[in-house]
Amino acid sequence: MIPLSPNIPAQALPLGLAAKGYRGRIQSIVVQDHSTQLPAAEMERRLIELGFIEGAEVHILHEGFFGRDPIAVRINGATVALRRREAMAILTV
Amino acid sequence: MADTRAIRSLRLALVGAPNCGKTALFNALTGSRQKVANYSGVTVERKTGVAVLPSGVALDVIDLPGTYSLRARSPDEEVTRDMVLGQRAGEAAPDLLVVVADATSMRSGLRLLLELRRTGRPMIFVLNMIDIARFRGIEIDTRALSAALQIPVVSATAVRKGGLVELWARLDEIVAQGIPAPAPSSWAPPTAADLRQTHREADALIAATLREPVKPATLTTRIDAVLLHPVAGLLILLAILFVMFQAVFSWAQPVMGLILAGFEMLSASLRGLLPPGIFADFLQDGVISGVGSVLVFMPQILILFLFILLLEDLGYMARAAFLMDRIMGGAGLHGRAFIPLLSSFACAIPGIMAARVIDNRRDRLTTILVAPLMTCSARIPVYTLIISAFIPQRQVLGMFSLQGLVMFGLYGAGIAAALGVSFVARFLFWRGQPSPPFMLELPDYKMPRARSVLLGLMTRAQIFLKRAGTTIFSMMVVIWVLASFPRAPAGAAEPAIFYSFAAMIGRFIEPVLAPLGFNWQISIALVPGMAAREVAVAALGTVYAIQDGSGGTQQLLGPVLAQNWSLGTALSLLVWYIFAPQCASTLAVIRRETGGYKWMWVTFAYMLALAYLGSLVTYQIAVALGAG
């Protein structure tokens, strides 16, 4: 598992760790620089463009067979597929 | 200056997010008055047309590539940004932006609109698919939205007759009043903070103007529960692919029989009409048997495209990308590469062009590199010919045809090769780089429209017929000349073709190909086969028809090959065709799409090496096992 870094609030659950069926609200978007090829700022903008923004409700609808990855997330009435690695940046409560 | 503005007709540009029905709206506005070309310097489709308003005023309409934001990430999105900002050389900025949004999920369209507003361009907001939105109980107060945005807002249903009444009327009104001059642009690439701000603004607007019932599980969610199930979903995807390939073989048979019979009749009636001689030979052996042996595969190609078009229109393709992401990711491919690679089963050229949806350069290049390994429809003629000649027609397990299974295996080999090559490419070219993100919206399922599927099929048929009529036909003529001249000397002991140029070339390259089990007939067929794979079948047809002097067509070619080739040779040729870079147009498209010769030669070299090695191993093993 990817270790949680100190700047992630203890009570927040990264969406990348949540199980299928999980429902939560986005608390913040915190992109770790090393987690993807994209610069953190760009990754953050892409997540926001897909609707991952503070306060939005998320619901994990589906997950893949291998490594339960990727996941399909219901957000704002749309369904978005993304990998768990990217979903680590989405902190939910 | 004022005069030029009055003379040229006004230009409308359609802008919208992907899947918002923008193209349907474009079709409804322009009807058949459309033109598709490329933007200068890039391979992005430039779709233009003319819309005639009820008042009789004609407007130029341009359909810009779909985008979520002007923050362009791919060549397509750059075109949209530059066109909207009026920064594209040689293109006037549009007079009016028609911003299209999907009324059933307005948020992304609304966000794009809010961003576009900063460009200062005059615009109108169209809520498309309003019928589906109303059906779902979504109510949108367009008047309040228009007042809040200070922009005209109309609702529309592009795919219904009469669905554009309001838009037509409003456009007439706007044109009559005169389109306001654009305000100065204050657009700059938005930061994360800007995006958050826009998002909140859009949310506030939606909260104020849109009422939506508490959602029960929609049809899409219920279907997805099965189709995206971790186990069932993958099995269904496999089953769909399997049915697709079985259909290509069994459904097409009756029509293929009809086409064959037609060419037989044509050939026979010509034989009766024309005096025997070189012209009759040319028509029968060169033209009819050559073109006929390729045209016969039209039904199979159309069935394959029918499946791909239906799955695309249904919205299943994005799901397939979701299901395949992890499997493809293990090989260093992006889940999004699934769509281009699946299109490559029909033809590598649209597949390579579809790779533009992948915004990451590394992923795009890998996808382009392996797309030609997918079994395209041009290989079908070669495969079916050899399979029907060498694989017995038997049922396996009481339900699958053995021939179909071999075909499935060839497709599987192509896929496995593609995964293997991309895996190796990751180590050769992109070692140590973390893989880029996979993020993709899964659109709601939609019933495919018969009209759009038919239009798509007709385009494919036209492209294929055009190829058969031009490239393939001219190659056939060349082959016939090569295979017929010089004429055999009087009283020759060998068949006439033995003395021809074709035999000379074939024998010249034969030593190189002999370890693969290829005779000179195959060697000669491979040379014109560089133009397009299916040409090799036609070439074999011509070579063997001339050799027998029977004037026969495709129908006879299978048995002839079965007599002349060993099983080892047949298997070796099948393996050759899994890998060989036998398609000049694919290589040309790779050069164009990657912007240089480097990747074209990389593709050509690795495919040729794989083909030679694969065939060599296959043939030598077959010989060792006694099938040589």
XYZ file of C-alpha atoms in Angstrom:
721
model
C 0.000 0.000 0.000
C 1.061 3.550 -0.604
C 2.147 5.107 2.707
C 0.108 8.043 3.875
C 2.196 11.156 4.072
C 2.055 13.483 7.068
C 0.158 16.253 5.250
C -2.904 14.046 4.829
C -5.377 14.546 7.665
C -5.630 11.370 9.699
C -9.397 10.984 9.467
C -9.559 11.392 5.675
C -9.743 8.288 3.481
C -8.015 8.457 0.095
C -10.527 7.309 -2.520
C -7.833 5.014 -3.872
C -8.087 2.890 -0.726
C -11.872 2.781 -0.493
C -13.812 -0.382 -1.251
C -16.509 -0.897 -3.846
C -19.779 0.566 -2.631
C -18.047 3.269 -0.601
C -19.869 6.583 -0.360
C -18.171 9.738 0.814
C -17.675 13.440 0.343
C -14.461 14.951 -1.002
C -12.562 16.830 1.683
C -9.571 17.922 -0.372
C -7.430 17.139 -3.398
C -3.813 16.504 -2.449
C -1.611 15.256 -5.265
C 1.699 13.672 -4.293
C 4.271 14.723 -6.859
C 5.764 11.265 -7.345
C 2.516 9.382 -7.803
C 1.968 10.098 -11.508
C 3.928 11.196 -14.501
C 2.092 14.495 -14.613
C 3.165 17.430 -12.472
C 1.021 17.667 -9.349
C -0.609 20.942 -10.448
C -1.664 19.450 -13.785
C -3.007 16.310 -12.127
C -5.039 18.458 -9.759
C -6.538 20.429 -12.643
C -7.496 17.262 -14.484
C -9.214 15.836 -11.434
C -11.140 19.071 -10.976
C -12.138 19.058 -14.646
C -13.662 15.622 -14.186
C -15.672 16.978 -11.263
C -13.501 15.880 -8.330
C -13.826 18.982 -6.215
C -14.159 19.682 -2.503
C -17.633 18.933 -1.234
C -18.693 16.653 -4.098
C -20.287 13.319 -3.208
C -18.538 10.239 -4.541
C -19.737 6.666 -4.761
C -17.574 3.790 -5.970
C -19.781 1.800 -8.347
C -17.436 -0.705 -9.903
C -13.917 -1.991 -9.741
C -11.770 -4.018 -12.102
C -10.858 -7.663 -11.670
C -7.085 -7.424 -11.345
C -6.005 -5.650 -8.169
C -9.587 -4.259 -7.897
C -8.360 -1.606 -10.310
C -9.420 0.705 -11.982
C -12.538 2.028 -10.238
C -15.677 3.622 -11.665
C -16.872 6.512 -9.529
C -20.256 8.180 -9.626
C -19.795 11.909 -9.229
C -22.172 14.778 -10.077
C -24.460 12.476 -12.026
C -21.630 11.247 -14.245
C -19.557 8.074 -14.081
C -15.788 8.454 -14.252
C -13.247 5.654 -14.516
C -9.808 6.150 -12.986
C -7.016 4.123 -11.490
C -6.615 3.723 -7.746
C -3.195 5.350 -7.970
C -4.741 8.586 -9.240
C -7.635 8.267 -6.813
C -5.123 8.422 -3.935
C -5.102 12.194 -4.459
C -8.818 12.408 -3.650
C -9.273 12.597 0.109
C -12.758 11.828 1.336
C -14.640 11.792 4.605
C -13.362 47.134 -44.219
C -17.037 47.244 -43.369
C -17.842 46.060 -46.887
C -15.862 42.817 -46.680
C -17.666 41.950 -43.498
C -20.996 42.400 -45.168
C -20.092 40.352 -48.233
C -18.742 37.176 -46.709
C -21.284 34.990 -44.989
C -21.330 34.744 -41.215
C -19.381 31.958 -39.574
C -20.782 29.808 -36.797
C -18.522 27.511 -34.784
C -19.889 24.583 -32.776
C -17.984 24.015 -29.528
C -18.742 21.408 -26.886
C -17.507 18.600 -24.690
C -17.156 15.108 -26.177
C -20.432 13.086 -26.207
C -22.681 16.166 -26.057
C -24.267 15.412 -29.433
C -22.400 18.222 -31.180
C -21.908 16.233 -34.363
C -25.592 15.269 -34.478
C -26.409 18.970 -34.181
C -23.943 19.768 -36.958
C -25.597 17.145 -39.177
C -29.049 18.505 -38.402
C -27.983 22.101 -39.142
C -26.141 21.438 -42.380
C -27.840 18.333 -43.776
C -25.878 17.024 -46.712
C -24.095 20.320 -47.363
C -20.897 19.193 -45.626
C -17.216 19.146 -46.409
C -14.559 17.208 -44.514
C -10.911 18.196 -44.924
C -7.875 18.619 -42.706
C -6.601 21.712 -40.936
C -3.395 22.813 -42.626
C -0.305 21.297 -41.055
C -2.112 18.935 -38.681
C -4.144 15.784 -39.187
C -7.225 17.050 -37.415
C -10.506 16.771 -39.280
C -11.979 20.082 -40.319
C -15.724 19.682 -40.780
C -17.565 22.549 -42.394
C -21.003 22.969 -43.852
C -23.667 25.473 -44.760
C -26.832 26.032 -42.734
C -29.723 27.831 -44.400
C -31.907 29.709 -41.917
C -35.710 29.826 -42.319
C -35.257 33.424 -43.556
C -33.041 32.138 -46.363
C -29.777 33.510 -44.962
C -26.929 31.026 -45.431
C -24.382 30.612 -42.631
C -21.026 28.846 -42.721
C -20.885 26.289 -39.917
C -17.704 24.729 -38.585
C -17.728 21.771 -36.199
C -14.730 22.160 -33.849
C -13.164 19.105 -32.143
C -14.768 18.270 -28.785
C -13.057 19.590 -25.654
C -13.748 20.055 -21.942
C -11.601 23.164 -21.727
C -9.534 25.551 -23.824
C -6.565 24.295 -21.843
C -5.601 22.163 -24.826
C -3.834 18.855 -24.248
C -4.065 17.145 -27.624
C -3.677 18.360 -31.227
C -7.481 18.287 -31.603
C -8.035 20.466 -28.575
C -5.325 22.872 -29.713
C -7.245 23.393 -32.940
C -10.389 24.233 -30.969
C -8.508 26.674 -28.738
C -6.757 28.419 -31.616
C -9.921 28.636 -33.703
C -11.934 30.104 -30.842
C -9.227 32.615 -30.010
C -8.775 33.477 -33.702
C -5.119 32.471 -33.530
C -5.059 29.963 -36.372
C -3.206 31.270 -39.385
C -5.408 31.503 -42.448
C -8.661 30.996 -40.542
C -10.948 33.852 -39.594
C -12.269 33.762 -36.042
C -15.900 32.627 -35.907
C -18.542 35.360 -35.664
C -20.693 33.367 -33.273
C -19.868 30.451 -30.986
C -22.610 27.867 -30.586
C -21.732 26.200 -27.291
C -23.404 22.793 -27.082
C -24.104 20.984 -23.811
C -25.780 17.684 -22.978
C -28.943 18.698 -21.121
C -28.895 15.465 -19.118
C -25.531 16.383 -17.632
C -25.142 20.093 -18.069
C -22.204 20.688 -15.740
C -19.280 20.074 -18.098
C -20.922 22.078 -20.874
C -21.696 24.909 -18.505
C -18.107 25.003 -17.276
C -16.835 25.169 -20.830
C -19.276 27.997 -21.508
C -18.082 29.936 -18.471
C -14.498 29.575 -19.642
C -15.390 30.501 -23.225
C -17.132 33.637 -21.984
C -13.716 35.042 -21.084
C -12.692 35.007 -24.752
C -15.188 37.825 -25.351
C -16.681 36.089 -28.413
C -20.428 36.432 -29.006
C -22.066 33.095 -28.169
C -25.278 31.154 -27.799
C -25.810 28.183 -25.449
C -27.629 25.120 -26.789
C -28.976 22.483 -24.381
C -29.001 19.425 -26.608
C -30.823 16.115 -25.928
C -33.522 18.022 -24.085
C -36.003 15.204 -24.851
C -33.991 12.692 -22.796
C -33.577 15.242 -20.011
C -37.342 15.858 -19.891
C -37.993 12.133 -19.985
C -35.832 11.792 -16.888
C -37.778 14.539 -15.163
C -35.030 17.145 -15.403
C -36.438 20.659 -15.664
C -34.208 23.500 -16.788
C -35.319 27.121 -16.527
C -33.667 28.371 -19.716
C -34.953 31.896 -19.235
C -33.378 32.230 -15.790
C -30.177 30.627 -17.090
C -30.084 33.060 -19.996
C -30.624 36.026 -17.662
C -27.863 34.855 -15.316
C -25.404 34.215 -18.125
C -26.386 37.220 -20.273
C -26.289 34.834 -23.239
C -29.155 33.411 -25.336
C -30.010 29.874 -24.175
C -32.103 27.479 -26.274
C -32.968 23.820 -25.890
C -32.786 21.381 -28.783
C -33.027 17.742 -29.806
C -30.671 17.378 -32.723
C -31.689 13.827 -33.639
C -35.442 14.519 -33.886
C -37.277 16.113 -36.749
C -38.417 19.547 -35.620
C -36.024 19.416 -32.653
C -34.247 22.539 -33.805
C -37.244 24.866 -34.282
C -36.235 27.072 -31.366
C -32.574 27.219 -32.436
C -33.455 28.140 -36.038
C -35.758 30.915 -34.850
C -33.189 32.274 -32.429
C -30.421 32.239 -35.030
C -32.658 34.154 -37.416
C -33.361 36.697 -34.698
C -29.660 37.108 -33.898
C -28.683 37.489 -37.544
C -31.479 40.026 -38.128
C -30.342 42.103 -35.153
C -26.695 41.809 -36.180
C -24.135 39.845 -34.208
C -22.410 42.089 -31.661
C -18.703 42.772 -32.139
C -16.453 40.596 -29.968
C -15.199 42.044 -26.679
C -11.452 41.903 -25.944
C -10.363 38.487 -24.727
C -9.255 38.065 -21.126
C -8.720 34.324 -21.448
C -5.589 32.782 -19.934
C -4.954 29.108 -19.159
C -6.920 28.542 -15.944
C -5.131 27.519 -12.751
C -6.518 24.965 -10.319
C -7.987 27.853 -8.322
C -9.702 29.225 -11.470
C -11.119 25.794 -12.221
C -12.505 25.469 -8.709
C -14.051 28.920 -9.068
C -15.642 28.021 -12.417
C -16.900 24.764 -10.993
C -18.580 26.542 -8.062
C -20.082 29.092 -10.409
C -21.491 26.275 -12.558
C -22.830 24.519 -9.457
C -24.517 27.701 -8.295
C -26.122 28.201 -11.718
C -27.320 24.605 -11.771
C -28.753 24.893 -8.293
C -30.643 28.033 -9.336
C -31.987 26.853 -12.701
C -32.215 23.068 -12.749
C -34.596 20.773 -10.899
C -34.011 17.067 -10.972
C -35.955 14.237 -9.306
C -34.126 12.120 -6.734
C -32.574 9.539 -8.978
C -33.665 5.955 -8.914
C -31.128 3.549 -10.344
C -31.062 4.477 -14.019
C -30.962 1.925 -16.789
C -27.274 2.663 -17.309
C -26.405 1.817 -13.694
C -28.366 -1.407 -13.872
C -26.715 -2.465 -17.124
C -23.305 -1.517 -15.754
C -23.839 -3.710 -12.710
C -23.525 -6.629 -15.125
C -21.280 -5.289 -17.891
C -18.719 -3.791 -15.506
C -18.803 -6.703 -13.072
C -15.174 -7.737 -12.407
C -15.699 -11.300 -13.622
C -18.910 -11.278 -15.665
C -17.877 -8.061 -17.414
C -14.634 -9.527 -18.697
C -16.376 -12.738 -19.782
C -19.044 -10.749 -21.615
C -16.376 -8.680 -23.360
C -14.659 -11.876 -24.473
C -17.984 -13.337 -25.583
C -18.780 -10.212 -27.611
C -15.425 -10.422 -29.371
C -15.916 -14.149 -29.973
C -19.423 -13.705 -31.427
C -18.067 -10.888 -33.573
C -15.448 -13.139 -35.146
C -17.779 -16.109 -35.563
C -20.280 -13.763 -37.241
C -17.649 -12.492 -39.631
C -17.257 -16.068 -40.802
C -20.685 -17.629 -40.741
C -23.015 -14.700 -41.559
C -20.972 -13.570 -44.494
C -20.881 -16.951 -46.237
C -24.149 -16.798 -48.232
C -23.445 -13.315 -49.588
C -19.887 -14.256 -50.413
C -21.216 -17.236 -52.356
C -23.479 -14.896 -54.322
C -20.640 -12.540 -55.159
C -18.473 -15.456 -56.287
C -21.257 -16.801 -58.479
C -21.698 -13.337 -59.972
C -18.056 -13.116 -60.959
C -18.156 -16.669 -62.333
C -21.099 -15.738 -64.520
C -19.395 -12.571 -65.673
C -16.268 -14.505 -66.561
C -18.239 -17.214 -68.380
C -20.327 -14.786 -70.399
C -17.175 -12.896 -71.422
C -15.612 -16.137 -72.566
C -18.604 -16.662 -74.822
C -18.629 -13.091 -76.153
C -14.995 -12.375 -76.837
C -12.732 -14.083 -79.321
C -9.923 -15.899 -77.488
C -6.801 -13.778 -77.343
C -4.773 -11.506 -75.191
C -7.625 -9.092 -74.448
C -9.954 -11.836 -73.246
C -7.113 -13.244 -71.131
C -6.546 -9.832 -69.631
C -10.202 -9.375 -68.700
C -10.629 -12.875 -67.299
C -7.335 -13.542 -65.569
C -6.252 -10.012 -64.765
C -9.355 -7.987 -64.056
C -12.183 -10.322 -63.101
C -10.296 -12.932 -61.124
C -8.069 -10.290 -59.524
C -10.679 -7.775 -58.409
C -13.285 -10.461 -57.779
C -11.096 -12.321 -55.329
C -10.825 -9.158 -53.222
C -14.386 -7.865 -53.555
C -15.681 -11.162 -52.224
C -14.508 -10.110 -48.745
C -16.711 -7.041 -48.631
C -19.473 -8.759 -46.571
C -16.999 -9.776 -43.862
C -15.520 -6.322 -43.629
C -18.977 -4.759 -43.372
C -20.038 -7.174 -40.605
C -16.910 -6.327 -38.621
C -17.567 -2.605 -38.996
C -21.222 -3.095 -38.092
C -20.151 -4.531 -34.728
C -17.612 -1.779 -34.086
C -20.032 1.009 -35.021
C -22.827 -0.472 -32.885
C -20.569 -0.898 -29.846
C -19.279 2.647 -30.274
C -22.737 4.180 -30.565
C -24.024 2.149 -27.627
C -21.336 3.652 -25.405
C -19.737 0.274 -24.731
C -16.267 1.187 -26.016
C -15.389 3.288 -22.943
C -16.495 0.345 -20.756
C -14.244 -1.970 -22.710
C -11.383 0.446 -22.007
C -12.254 0.279 -18.285
C -12.300 -3.535 -18.303
C -9.097 -3.813 -20.292
C -7.052 -1.085 -18.573
C -5.307 -3.323 -16.077
C -4.603 -6.051 -18.607
C -3.272 -3.561 -21.137
C -1.516 -1.549 -18.432
C 0.513 -4.649 -17.538
C 1.862 -4.540 -21.087
C 2.581 -0.827 -20.941
C -0.531 0.267 -22.830
C -3.098 2.809 -21.757
C -6.710 1.649 -21.256
C -7.716 4.319 -23.728
C -5.588 2.544 -26.335
C -8.258 -0.145 -26.425
C -10.491 1.907 -28.701
C -7.820 2.634 -31.349
C -6.625 -0.960 -31.142
C -10.147 -2.327 -31.542
C -10.691 -0.098 -34.584
C -7.463 -1.528 -35.940
C -9.225 -4.880 -36.266
C -11.102 -3.267 -39.111
C -8.195 -1.272 -40.472
C -5.015 0.052 -38.878
C -5.415 3.454 -40.529
C -8.500 4.689 -38.612
C -6.995 2.961 -35.553
C -3.763 4.917 -35.771
C -5.702 8.108 -36.323
C -7.951 7.327 -33.354
C -4.826 7.168 -31.180
C -5.112 10.962 -31.058
C -7.521 10.571 -28.153
C -4.491 9.579 -26.074
C -2.994 12.841 -24.905
C 0.258 11.384 -23.591
C 2.921 11.175 -26.308
C 4.548 8.042 -24.960
C 1.238 6.152 -24.822
C 0.266 7.405 -28.223
C 3.487 6.245 -29.849
C 3.271 2.797 -28.242
C -0.314 2.450 -29.455
C 0.613 3.520 -32.991
C 3.571 1.141 -32.952
C 1.456 -1.917 -32.170
C -1.800 -1.008 -33.963
C -0.697 -2.656 -37.250
C -0.306 -5.975 -35.375
C -4.043 -6.098 -34.777
C -5.632 -8.363 -37.354
C -7.081 -5.886 -39.831
C -9.752 -6.841 -42.349
C -7.197 -6.849 -45.177
C -5.685 -9.967 -43.610
C -9.054 -11.741 -43.699
C -8.765 -12.652 -47.409
C -5.340 -14.188 -46.829
C -6.386 -16.012 -43.676
C -9.675 -17.361 -45.048
C -8.054 -18.518 -48.243
C -5.366 -20.514 -46.467
C -7.633 -21.730 -43.667
C -10.301 -22.951 -46.095
C -7.644 -24.765 -48.121
C -5.719 -26.392 -45.299
C -7.885 -26.608 -42.176
C -10.610 -29.274 -42.342
C -14.214 -28.103 -41.943
C -15.036 -29.812 -38.657
C -17.020 -29.057 -35.548
C -15.134 -28.945 -32.285
C -17.025 -29.683 -29.050
C -20.146 -29.865 -31.175
C -20.549 -26.092 -31.486
C -17.464 -24.294 -32.790
C -16.121 -24.634 -36.274
C -12.465 -25.610 -36.318
C -11.818 -23.036 -39.019
C -13.374 -20.341 -36.848
C -11.200 -21.423 -33.941
C -8.026 -21.187 -36.021
C -9.110 -17.721 -37.088
C -9.725 -16.799 -33.455
C -6.244 -18.098 -32.694
C -4.727 -15.869 -35.380
C -6.484 -12.872 -33.899
C -5.231 -13.943 -30.483
C -1.683 -14.204 -31.821
C -1.926 -10.647 -33.156
C -3.143 -9.366 -29.784
C -0.461 -11.272 -27.895
C 2.192 -9.894 -30.250
C 0.896 -6.347 -29.724
C 1.011 -6.737 -25.933
C 4.493 -8.259 -26.139
C 5.853 -5.517 -28.378
C 4.459 -2.738 -26.211
C 5.909 -4.443 -23.153
C 9.340 -4.513 -24.807
C 8.917 -0.928 -26.060
C 8.361 0.209 -22.488
C 11.794 -1.122 -21.565
C 13.524 0.051 -24.722
C 12.126 3.555 -25.034
C 10.507 4.587 -21.782
C 12.384 2.820 -19.040
C 11.771 4.081 -15.537
C 9.000 6.553 -16.373
C 5.857 6.123 -14.294
C 2.782 5.442 -16.386
C 0.455 8.376 -17.092
C -3.048 8.529 -15.629
C -6.105 6.703 -16.921
C -9.147 8.885 -16.389
C -12.181 8.527 -18.590
C -15.825 9.437 -18.446
C -18.175 6.488 -19.001
C -21.088 7.965 -20.988
C -24.676 6.802 -20.455
C -25.784 4.028 -22.779
C -27.634 5.194 -25.851
C -29.632 3.267 -28.382
C -27.636 3.357 -31.633
C -29.382 5.312 -34.386
C -29.940 3.192 -37.491
C -29.191 6.195 -39.685
C -25.786 6.978 -38.214
C -24.764 3.307 -38.233
C -25.851 3.004 -41.876
C -23.984 6.192 -42.797
C -20.853 4.810 -41.116
C -21.181 1.492 -42.931
C -21.655 3.204 -46.267
C -18.510 5.256 -45.764
C -16.560 2.043 -45.033
C -18.008 0.323 -48.085
C -17.098 3.298 -50.255
C -13.534 3.381 -48.959
C -13.155 -0.340 -49.602
C -14.689 -0.171 -53.084
C -12.507 2.783 -53.941
C -9.446 0.857 -52.859
C -10.568 -2.182 -54.834
C -11.268 0.016 -57.827
C -8.030 2.004 -57.799
C -5.042 0.641 -55.860
C -5.953 -3.001 -56.109
C -7.132 -2.801 -59.710
C -3.977 -1.064 -60.921
C -1.800 -3.512 -59.015
C -3.739 -6.328 -60.687
C -2.996 -4.920 -64.097
C 0.701 -4.650 -63.269
C 0.735 -8.219 -61.971
C -1.068 -9.519 -64.982
C 1.486 -7.852 -67.262
C 4.368 -9.167 -65.150
C 2.849 -12.636 -65.155
C 1.953 -12.715 -68.874
C 5.040 -11.281 -70.560
C 7.285 -12.250 -72.120
C 5.037 -14.885 -73.724
C 6.085 -18.501 -73.574
C 8.152 -19.700 -76.578
C 6.321 -21.912 -79.052
C 6.196 -25.527 -77.974
C 7.227 -24.717 -74.400
C 7.109 -27.599 -71.963
C 6.377 -25.512 -68.836
C 3.266 -23.368 -68.169
C 3.403 -19.907 -69.735
C 3.999 -18.044 -66.486
C 7.236 -19.928 -66.024
C 8.812 -17.634 -68.657
C 7.380 -14.343 -67.371
C 8.901 -11.375 -65.536
C 6.926 -12.460 -62.495
C 8.766 -15.725 -62.315
C 12.078 -13.908 -62.702
C 11.385 -11.599 -59.747
C 9.913 -14.445 -57.739
C 12.935 -16.633 -58.326
C 15.235 -13.699 -57.512
C 13.848 -13.237 -53.973
C 13.008 -16.910 -53.498
C 16.396 -17.854 -51.923
C 15.802 -15.327 -49.125
C 12.307 -16.662 -48.483
C 13.027 -20.347 -49.116
C 13.904 -21.076 -45.471
C 10.339 -19.925 -44.667
C 8.920 -22.514 -47.058
C 7.776 -19.898 -49.616
C 7.884 -20.900 -53.295
C 8.335 -18.373 -56.095
C 4.578 -17.989 -56.569
C 4.308 -16.737 -52.984
C 7.432 -14.625 -53.394
C 5.955 -12.811 -56.366
C 2.599 -12.361 -54.627
C 4.330 -10.721 -51.637
C 5.851 -7.943 -53.762
C 2.583 -6.327 -54.928
C 1.207 -7.295 -51.502
C 3.258 -4.406 -50.130
C 0.584 -2.062 -51.488
C -2.124 -3.794 -49.453
C -2.289 -7.223 -47.871
C -5.355 -8.465 -49.722
C -3.582 -7.788 -53.025
C -1.435 -10.849 -52.310
C -4.517 -13.073 -52.550
C -5.532 -11.500 -55.817
C -1.952 -11.895 -57.024
C -1.927 -15.572 -56.096
C -5.255 -15.902 -57.884
C -3.776 -14.346 -61.005
C -0.526 -16.306 -60.834
C -2.225 -19.662 -60.364
C -5.095 -18.944 -62.765
C -2.589 -18.171 -65.489
C -0.491 -21.152 -64.582
C -3.437 -23.517 -64.949
C -4.758 -21.781 -68.006
C -8.200 -22.432 -66.569
C -9.295 -18.820 -66.165
C -10.771 -19.752 -62.812
C -11.468 -17.393 -59.958
C -11.111 -17.466 -56.187
C -13.319 -20.506 -55.791
C -10.719 -22.656 -57.440
C -7.711 -21.097 -55.743
C -8.134 -22.944 -52.421
C -7.948 -26.480 -53.862
C -5.103 -25.402 -56.159
C -3.112 -24.198 -53.182
C -3.904 -27.364 -51.229
C -2.324 -29.337 -54.066
C 0.713 -27.101 -54.436
C 1.657 -26.170 -50.878
C 2.641 -28.236 -47.898
C 0.923 -27.615 -44.556
C 4.227 -26.155 -43.318
C 4.207 -23.546 -46.081
C 0.583 -22.646 -45.362
C 1.208 -22.204 -41.619
C 4.378 -20.244 -42.321
C 2.474 -17.836 -44.592
C -0.242 -17.407 -41.950
C 2.414 -16.473 -39.397
C 4.056 -14.132 -41.922
C 0.771 -12.264 -42.247
C 0.345 -11.868 -38.493
C 3.452 -9.681 -38.460
C 4.486 -8.503 -41.912
C 4.323 -4.720 -42.544
C 2.521 -5.350 -45.833
C 0.593 -2.125 -46.157
C 2.033 1.028 -47.671
C -0.895 3.207 -46.567
C -0.462 2.231 -42.903
C 3.198 3.193 -43.022
C 2.290 6.493 -44.674
C -0.234 7.236 -41.924
C 2.304 6.439 -39.207
C 4.731 8.896 -40.782
C 2.026 11.563 -40.899
C 0.703 10.980 -37.382
C 4.119 10.852 -35.697
C 5.466 13.772 -37.686
C 8.505 12.042 -39.168
C 10.052 8.989 -40.746
C 11.644 7.621 -37.574
C 8.633 5.767 -36.167
C 7.571 4.600 -39.596
C 10.922 2.853 -40.091
C 10.917 1.513 -36.530
C 7.506 -0.042 -37.226
C 8.537 -1.415 -40.603
C 11.791 -2.907 -39.308
C 10.418 -4.588 -36.194
C 7.422 -6.035 -38.042
C 9.555 -7.387 -40.869
C 11.991 -8.935 -38.378
C 9.129 -10.555 -36.432
C 7.529 -11.841 -39.649
C 10.738 -13.403 -40.899
C 11.641 -14.971 -37.568
C 8.094 -16.171 -36.880
C 7.733 -17.793 -40.282
C 11.211 -19.304 -40.120
C 10.508 -20.922 -36.749
C 7.038 -22.106 -37.838
C 8.255 -23.678 -41.063
C 11.320 -25.319 -39.576
C 9.264 -26.819 -36.735
C 6.643 -28.003 -39.230
C 9.366 -29.635 -41.340
C 10.880 -31.264 -38.292
C 7.450 -32.676 -37.414
C 7.031 -33.997 -40.924
C 4.596 -31.398 -42.311
C 7.127 -29.753 -44.642
